[in-house]
Amino acid sequence: MAMAPLIAPAEFRLPSDDALRARFGHITTWVFDLDNTLYPPDSGIWPRIDERITLFLIELFGIDGLSARALHKHYYSRHGTTLRGLIEEHFDQTERFLEFVHDIDRSGLKPDPILAREVARLPGRKLIFTNGSRNHAILTASQLGLDGLFEDAFDIVAAGLTPKPTEAAYDAFLERCQVNPHTAAMFEDVARNLAVPKAKGMTTTLVTTKAGRLDPREAHDRAISDAAHVVDFVTDDLSEFLARLNSHLTD
């Protein structure tokens, strides 16, 4: 299902040159979510991970597929990630879980040379902040042709297994990576994950799905009802947005 069009102020849809300079001119650290942000939701990557999570639960508990799927969604909605749900309600399976669910075929994910060029042009540090694993971030960024562009990938393990959008996850990220939120920008595909960054002073950009394209994410991950309160900008084309942004940062 494709995301419905965002109803928002004009700045959200087509920001002015002045707005871009005002919100990004002071930025020295660029923070990117990984899944469904650096690549579009219809790339097939996220559904593969989703399927592996269900299979992991089938094998772990010896239950049928429908029960495992329901448990997977229960954990996600209640705890933010399935891994956190397993830890809170059962036992710690972190290493085994992360290795299993991210053991996917990434060969269908096409390199994105335009995105690579524009990320490279951004002035300052570039970081990935993901609820997945660091290894998954590195492998996926490599498949996209983004090798060597990011200083590091901060993952769920580095966050103490506390996922976005909890404030503790962002506090851990800011401290570990020595990021000043007032000179940082964050790009995310889930609006609620931008609430804490916005409150801490970061410039926030929501990356949405292009109209008419498949969006397999959960309905609450596609929700944009609160976007106007936590998002400075919205784009359905990250490469194009960064290209326009870079053109003004280098004027």
Short mmCIF file of C-alpha atoms in Angstrom, two decimals:
data_model
loop_
_atom_site.label_atom_id
_atom_site.label_comp_id
_atom_site.label_asym_id
_atom_site.label_seq_id
_atom_site.Cartn_x
_atom_site.Cartn_y
_atom_site.Cartn_z
CA MET A 1 0.00 0.00 0.00
CA ALA A 2 1.37 3.39 -0.95
CA MET A 3 1.50 6.16 1.60
CA ALA A 4 -1.21 8.79 1.32
CA PRO A 5 -0.02 12.26 0.28
CA LEU A 6 1.16 14.42 3.15
CA ILE A 7 -1.05 17.41 3.88
CA ALA A 8 1.34 19.97 5.28
CA PRO A 9 2.52 23.57 4.96
CA ALA A 10 4.19 24.59 1.71
CA GLU A 11 7.62 24.41 3.32
CA PHE A 12 7.13 20.67 3.79
CA ARG A 13 6.31 20.06 0.15
CA LEU A 14 8.74 22.42 -1.57
CA PRO A 15 11.01 24.28 0.84
CA SER A 16 12.37 27.63 -0.23
CA ASP A 17 16.06 28.25 -0.74
CA ASP A 18 16.06 30.44 2.36
CA ALA A 19 14.45 27.69 4.44
CA LEU A 20 17.09 25.18 3.36
CA ARG A 21 19.93 27.55 4.22
CA ALA A 22 18.37 28.52 7.54
CA ARG A 23 17.75 24.96 8.71
CA PHE A 24 20.86 23.26 7.29
CA GLY A 25 23.49 25.97 6.96
CA HIS A 26 24.87 25.28 10.44
CA ILE A 27 24.77 21.46 10.24
CA THR A 28 28.05 19.60 10.80
CA THR A 29 26.71 16.10 11.47
CA TRP A 30 24.34 14.20 9.15
CA VAL A 31 22.48 11.24 10.63
CA PHE A 32 20.64 8.70 8.48
CA ASP A 33 18.33 5.88 9.39
CA LEU A 34 19.06 2.79 7.28
CA ASP A 35 16.07 0.63 6.36
CA ASN A 36 13.49 2.28 4.10
CA THR A 37 15.44 5.55 4.26
CA LEU A 38 18.70 5.01 2.38
CA TYR A 39 16.79 2.67 0.08
CA PRO A 40 13.07 2.80 -0.86
CA PRO A 41 10.54 0.48 0.84
CA ASP A 42 9.77 -1.33 -2.42
CA SER A 43 13.36 -2.59 -2.72
CA GLY A 44 12.37 -5.90 -1.13
CA ILE A 45 14.92 -5.71 1.69
CA TRP A 46 12.58 -5.04 4.59
CA PRO A 47 10.06 -7.81 3.68
CA ARG A 48 12.96 -10.31 3.65
CA ILE A 49 14.01 -9.23 7.14
CA ASP A 50 10.39 -9.34 8.27
CA GLU A 51 10.05 -12.91 7.00
CA ARG A 52 13.27 -13.95 8.73
CA ILE A 53 11.97 -12.56 12.04
CA THR A 54 8.84 -14.71 11.76
CA LEU A 55 10.93 -17.76 10.84
CA PHE A 56 13.19 -17.16 13.83
CA LEU A 57 10.18 -17.23 16.16
CA ILE A 58 8.85 -20.40 14.51
CA GLU A 59 12.14 -22.17 15.14
CA LEU A 60 12.70 -20.70 18.60
CA PHE A 61 9.29 -21.57 20.05
CA GLY A 62 8.21 -24.43 17.79
CA ILE A 63 5.00 -22.66 16.81
CA ASP A 64 3.12 -22.36 13.51
CA GLY A 65 3.57 -19.50 11.07
CA LEU A 66 0.40 -17.63 11.94
CA SER A 67 1.18 -17.72 15.66
CA ALA A 68 4.76 -16.61 15.04
CA ARG A 69 3.55 -13.74 12.86
CA ALA A 70 1.11 -12.60 15.54
CA LEU A 71 3.84 -12.80 18.19
CA HIS A 72 6.20 -10.84 15.97
CA LYS A 73 3.65 -8.03 15.58
CA HIS A 74 2.85 -8.09 19.30
CA TYR A 75 6.51 -7.61 20.21
CA TYR A 76 6.95 -4.84 17.66
CA SER A 77 3.89 -2.84 18.68
CA ARG A 78 4.50 -3.22 22.42
CA HIS A 79 8.30 -3.00 22.64
CA GLY A 80 9.42 -1.17 19.49
CA THR A 81 11.37 -4.14 18.12
CA THR A 82 10.86 -7.90 18.17
CA LEU A 83 14.27 -8.34 19.76
CA ARG A 84 13.34 -6.07 22.66
CA GLY A 85 10.12 -8.02 23.12
CA LEU A 86 12.01 -11.30 23.31
CA ILE A 87 14.34 -9.88 25.93
CA GLU A 88 11.58 -8.29 28.01
CA GLU A 89 9.18 -11.24 27.91
CA HIS A 90 11.44 -14.26 27.53
CA PHE A 91 15.25 -14.31 27.32
CA ASP A 92 18.20 -12.64 25.62
CA GLN A 93 18.78 -13.96 22.09
CA THR A 94 20.52 -10.86 20.77
CA GLU A 95 23.50 -12.24 18.85
CA ARG A 96 21.61 -15.22 17.42
CA PHE A 97 18.60 -13.08 16.49
CA LEU A 98 20.51 -10.29 14.74
CA GLU A 99 22.67 -12.71 12.78
CA PHE A 100 19.67 -14.79 11.67
CA VAL A 101 17.23 -12.05 10.66
CA HIS A 102 19.81 -10.05 8.69
CA ASP A 103 21.10 -13.08 6.79
CA ILE A 104 19.33 -12.00 3.59
CA ASP A 105 20.02 -11.68 -0.12
CA ARG A 106 20.86 -8.04 -0.90
CA SER A 107 21.84 -8.63 -4.54
CA GLY A 108 18.57 -7.14 -5.82
CA LEU A 109 19.30 -3.83 -4.14
CA LYS A 110 20.66 -1.59 -6.87
CA PRO A 111 23.63 0.70 -6.22
CA ASP A 112 22.58 4.34 -6.03
CA PRO A 113 25.42 6.46 -7.48
CA ILE A 114 23.41 9.69 -7.24
CA LEU A 115 22.76 9.15 -3.54
CA ALA A 116 26.42 8.25 -3.02
CA ARG A 117 27.52 11.45 -4.73
CA GLU A 118 25.19 13.65 -2.70
CA VAL A 119 25.98 12.02 0.66
CA ALA A 120 29.68 12.48 -0.11
CA ARG A 121 29.11 16.19 -0.83
CA LEU A 122 27.52 16.89 2.56
CA PRO A 123 29.92 18.96 4.67
CA GLY A 124 30.87 17.26 7.92
CA ARG A 125 30.38 13.91 9.58
CA LYS A 126 27.97 11.26 8.27
CA LEU A 127 26.53 8.55 10.53
CA ILE A 128 23.97 5.74 10.29
CA PHE A 129 21.61 5.25 13.24
CA THR A 130 19.62 2.02 12.94
CA ASN A 131 17.44 -0.27 15.05
CA GLY A 132 19.05 -3.13 13.14
CA SER A 133 22.57 -4.47 13.44
CA ARG A 134 25.83 -2.71 12.57
CA ASN A 135 26.79 -5.52 10.23
CA HIS A 136 23.47 -5.21 8.39
CA ALA A 137 24.06 -1.47 8.02
CA ILE A 138 27.57 -1.98 6.65
CA LEU A 139 26.53 -4.68 4.17
CA THR A 140 23.49 -2.75 2.97
CA ALA A 141 25.40 0.52 2.59
CA SER A 142 28.04 -1.35 0.62
CA GLN A 143 25.42 -2.84 -1.70
CA LEU A 144 24.08 0.68 -2.29
CA GLY A 145 27.56 1.87 -3.25
CA LEU A 146 27.95 3.99 -0.13
CA ASP A 147 31.20 2.40 1.06
CA GLY A 148 33.46 4.72 3.01
CA LEU A 149 30.94 7.56 3.20
CA PHE A 150 29.83 7.01 6.79
CA GLU A 151 32.02 7.43 9.83
CA ASP A 152 30.19 4.62 11.63
CA ALA A 153 26.87 2.83 12.09
CA PHE A 154 25.27 3.07 15.53
CA ASP A 155 23.05 0.04 16.04
CA ILE A 156 20.60 -1.53 18.50
CA VAL A 157 23.45 -3.18 20.44
CA ALA A 158 25.26 0.14 20.88
CA ALA A 159 21.96 1.58 22.13
CA GLY A 160 21.82 -1.01 24.90
CA LEU A 161 19.08 -2.89 23.01
CA THR A 162 16.77 0.09 23.50
CA PRO A 163 15.27 1.03 20.13
CA LYS A 164 14.18 4.26 18.54
CA PRO A 165 11.93 6.16 19.26
CA THR A 166 12.79 5.95 22.99
CA GLU A 167 14.77 8.90 24.30
CA ALA A 168 17.36 6.59 25.87
CA ALA A 169 18.36 5.35 22.42
CA TYR A 170 19.04 8.88 21.20
CA ASP A 171 20.87 9.82 24.37
CA ALA A 172 23.13 6.79 23.92
CA PHE A 173 23.72 7.73 20.28
CA LEU A 174 24.52 11.37 21.03
CA GLU A 175 26.92 10.45 23.83
CA ARG A 176 28.64 7.56 22.07
CA CYS A 177 29.12 9.42 18.80
CA GLN A 178 29.76 12.81 20.43
CA VAL A 179 27.03 14.56 18.45
CA ASN A 180 25.74 18.03 19.27
CA PRO A 181 22.02 17.84 18.37
CA HIS A 182 21.89 21.58 17.64
CA THR A 183 24.32 21.14 14.75
CA ALA A 184 22.95 17.81 13.51
CA ALA A 185 20.31 16.76 11.00
CA MET A 186 18.42 13.46 10.92
CA PHE A 187 16.75 11.67 8.01
CA GLU A 188 14.13 9.00 8.84
CA ASP A 189 11.24 7.14 7.22
CA VAL A 190 9.17 6.84 10.43
CA ALA A 191 7.70 10.12 11.66
CA ARG A 192 7.50 9.14 15.34
CA ASN A 193 11.25 8.41 15.31
CA LEU A 194 11.87 12.12 14.67
CA ALA A 195 10.03 13.38 17.77
CA VAL A 196 12.99 13.10 20.15
CA PRO A 197 15.58 14.44 17.66
CA LYS A 198 13.33 17.42 16.97
CA ALA A 199 12.87 18.09 20.70
CA LYS A 200 16.63 17.95 21.21
CA GLY A 201 17.27 20.55 18.52
CA MET A 202 18.08 18.48 15.43
CA THR A 203 16.86 19.46 11.97
CA THR A 204 14.54 16.64 10.89
CA THR A 205 13.58 15.29 7.47
CA LEU A 206 10.96 12.60 6.88
CA VAL A 207 11.66 10.37 3.88
CA THR A 208 8.37 9.12 2.45
CA THR A 209 7.39 6.70 -0.30
CA LYS A 210 6.73 7.99 -3.80
CA ALA A 211 3.04 8.01 -4.71
CA GLY A 212 1.92 4.80 -6.40
CA ARG A 213 4.87 2.71 -5.20
CA LEU A 214 4.59 -0.31 -2.94
CA ASP A 215 5.08 0.38 0.76
CA PRO A 216 5.13 -2.87 2.79
CA ARG A 217 5.76 -1.16 6.13
CA GLU A 218 3.30 -1.46 9.00
CA ALA A 219 0.46 1.09 8.99
CA HIS A 220 1.76 2.83 12.13
CA ASP A 221 5.20 3.19 10.50
CA ARG A 222 3.57 4.91 7.53
CA ALA A 223 1.48 7.17 9.79
CA ILE A 224 2.10 10.89 9.34
CA SER A 225 -0.62 12.37 11.54
CA ASP A 226 1.90 13.96 13.90
CA ALA A 227 4.50 14.82 11.26
CA ALA A 228 3.83 18.55 11.34
CA HIS A 229 4.94 18.66 14.99
CA VAL A 230 8.20 16.74 14.62
CA VAL A 231 9.32 17.20 11.01
CA ASP A 232 11.03 20.21 9.44
CA PHE A 233 11.05 18.84 5.89
CA VAL A 234 9.50 15.98 3.93
CA THR A 235 10.82 14.37 0.76
CA ASP A 236 9.91 11.32 -1.31
CA ASP A 237 13.30 11.42 -3.09
CA LEU A 238 16.29 11.55 -0.74
CA SER A 239 18.87 11.88 -3.54
CA GLU A 240 17.04 14.79 -5.13
CA PHE A 241 16.54 16.50 -1.77
CA LEU A 242 20.23 16.20 -0.90
CA ALA A 243 21.23 17.45 -4.35
CA ARG A 244 19.13 20.57 -3.92
CA LEU A 245 20.40 21.01 -0.38
CA ASN A 246 24.04 20.63 -1.44
CA SER A 247 23.59 23.21 -4.18
CA HIS A 248 22.65 25.79 -1.54
CA LEU A 249 25.25 24.75 1.01
CA THR A 250 28.01 25.27 -1.54
CA ASP A 251 26.75 28.58 -2.95
#
